[in-house]
Amino acid sequence: DDNWHKNYNTVRNEISKYSEKVSSKKEIIVFTKVDLLHENLKEKKIKINQKLNSEILFISSFNNEGINDLIDYLFKYKEITND
């Protein structure tokens, strides 16, 4: 979606309205259905990181791409923060 940054900001604003505690937590951005993307994921991640300072993961449940990376990241984060 070419409007991803606008959509991201809309979601972040809604989260802030919901709870300051939730909005202050570490953010992890997970792109799904990456099997449908037609561009290099590394290049996509670089472009997104230029606008955001968040952990970015790409997954596809269709072909299991990135699923283990996401699970590993969440378990490691849980161990570090106990959150």
Short mmCIF file of C-alpha atoms in Angstrom, two decimals:
data_model
loop_
_atom_site.label_atom_id
_atom_site.label_comp_id
_atom_site.label_asym_id
_atom_site.label_seq_id
_atom_site.Cartn_x
_atom_site.Cartn_y
_atom_site.Cartn_z
CA ASP A 1 0.00 0.00 0.00
CA ASP A 2 1.43 3.35 -1.00
CA ASN A 3 -0.31 4.98 1.96
CA TRP A 4 1.36 2.74 4.53
CA HIS A 5 2.92 5.63 6.45
CA LYS A 6 -0.40 7.49 6.74
CA ASN A 7 -2.10 4.26 7.82
CA TYR A 8 0.66 3.63 10.35
CA ASN A 9 0.19 7.11 11.85
CA THR A 10 -3.57 6.58 12.07
CA VAL A 11 -3.09 3.35 14.02
CA ARG A 12 -0.47 4.94 16.31
CA ASN A 13 -2.87 7.83 17.07
CA GLU A 14 -5.67 5.41 17.88
CA ILE A 15 -3.38 3.44 20.20
CA SER A 16 -2.35 6.66 21.97
CA LYS A 17 -6.00 7.59 22.49
CA TYR A 18 -6.69 4.14 23.89
CA SER A 19 -3.86 4.02 26.41
CA GLU A 20 -0.67 5.96 27.04
CA LYS A 21 0.75 2.86 28.72
CA VAL A 22 0.16 0.75 25.63
CA SER A 23 1.47 3.43 23.26
CA SER A 24 4.72 3.72 25.23
CA LYS A 25 5.56 0.03 24.88
CA LYS A 26 8.18 -1.19 22.43
CA GLU A 27 6.77 -1.40 18.94
CA ILE A 28 7.20 -4.33 16.58
CA ILE A 29 5.91 -3.95 13.06
CA VAL A 30 5.03 -7.20 11.31
CA PHE A 31 4.23 -7.24 7.62
CA THR A 32 2.14 -10.23 6.61
CA LYS A 33 1.47 -11.90 3.27
CA VAL A 34 4.98 -11.09 2.08
CA ASP A 35 4.68 -13.95 -0.40
CA LEU A 36 2.53 -11.52 -2.41
CA LEU A 37 5.16 -8.76 -2.53
CA HIS A 38 7.01 -8.28 -5.77
CA GLU A 39 9.97 -6.36 -4.44
CA ASN A 40 13.06 -7.23 -2.46
CA LEU A 41 12.21 -7.43 1.27
CA LYS A 42 15.60 -6.11 2.28
CA GLU A 43 15.07 -2.98 0.18
CA LYS A 44 11.54 -2.60 1.58
CA LYS A 45 12.86 -2.84 5.14
CA ILE A 46 15.49 -0.17 4.43
CA LYS A 47 12.83 2.18 3.02
CA ILE A 48 10.60 1.68 6.05
CA ASN A 49 13.47 2.09 8.52
CA GLN A 50 14.20 5.48 6.96
CA LYS A 51 10.82 6.67 8.25
CA LEU A 52 10.37 4.60 11.41
CA ASN A 53 12.59 3.50 14.26
CA SER A 54 10.95 0.16 15.06
CA GLU A 55 11.72 -3.52 14.81
CA ILE A 56 10.35 -4.71 11.46
CA LEU A 57 9.62 -8.33 10.62
CA PHE A 58 8.19 -9.89 7.48
CA ILE A 59 6.10 -13.06 7.59
CA SER A 60 4.00 -15.28 5.39
CA SER A 61 1.75 -17.89 6.91
CA PHE A 62 1.23 -19.28 3.41
CA ASN A 63 4.83 -20.47 3.07
CA ASN A 64 5.95 -20.11 6.73
CA GLU A 65 8.45 -17.40 5.80
CA GLY A 66 9.63 -15.47 8.85
CA ILE A 67 7.31 -17.23 11.30
CA ASN A 68 10.15 -18.74 13.33
CA ASP A 69 11.95 -15.38 13.37
CA LEU A 70 8.82 -13.74 14.82
CA ILE A 71 8.37 -16.46 17.44
CA ASP A 72 12.05 -16.28 18.44
CA TYR A 73 11.93 -12.49 18.65
CA LEU A 74 8.82 -12.51 20.86
CA PHE A 75 10.24 -15.12 23.24
CA LYS A 76 13.57 -13.27 23.52
CA TYR A 77 11.77 -9.98 24.12
CA LYS A 78 9.60 -11.61 26.79
CA GLU A 79 12.69 -12.99 28.56
CA ILE A 80 14.43 -9.61 28.52
CA THR A 81 11.49 -7.45 29.60
CA ASN A 82 9.16 -9.86 31.39
CA ASP A 83 6.39 -7.78 29.80
#
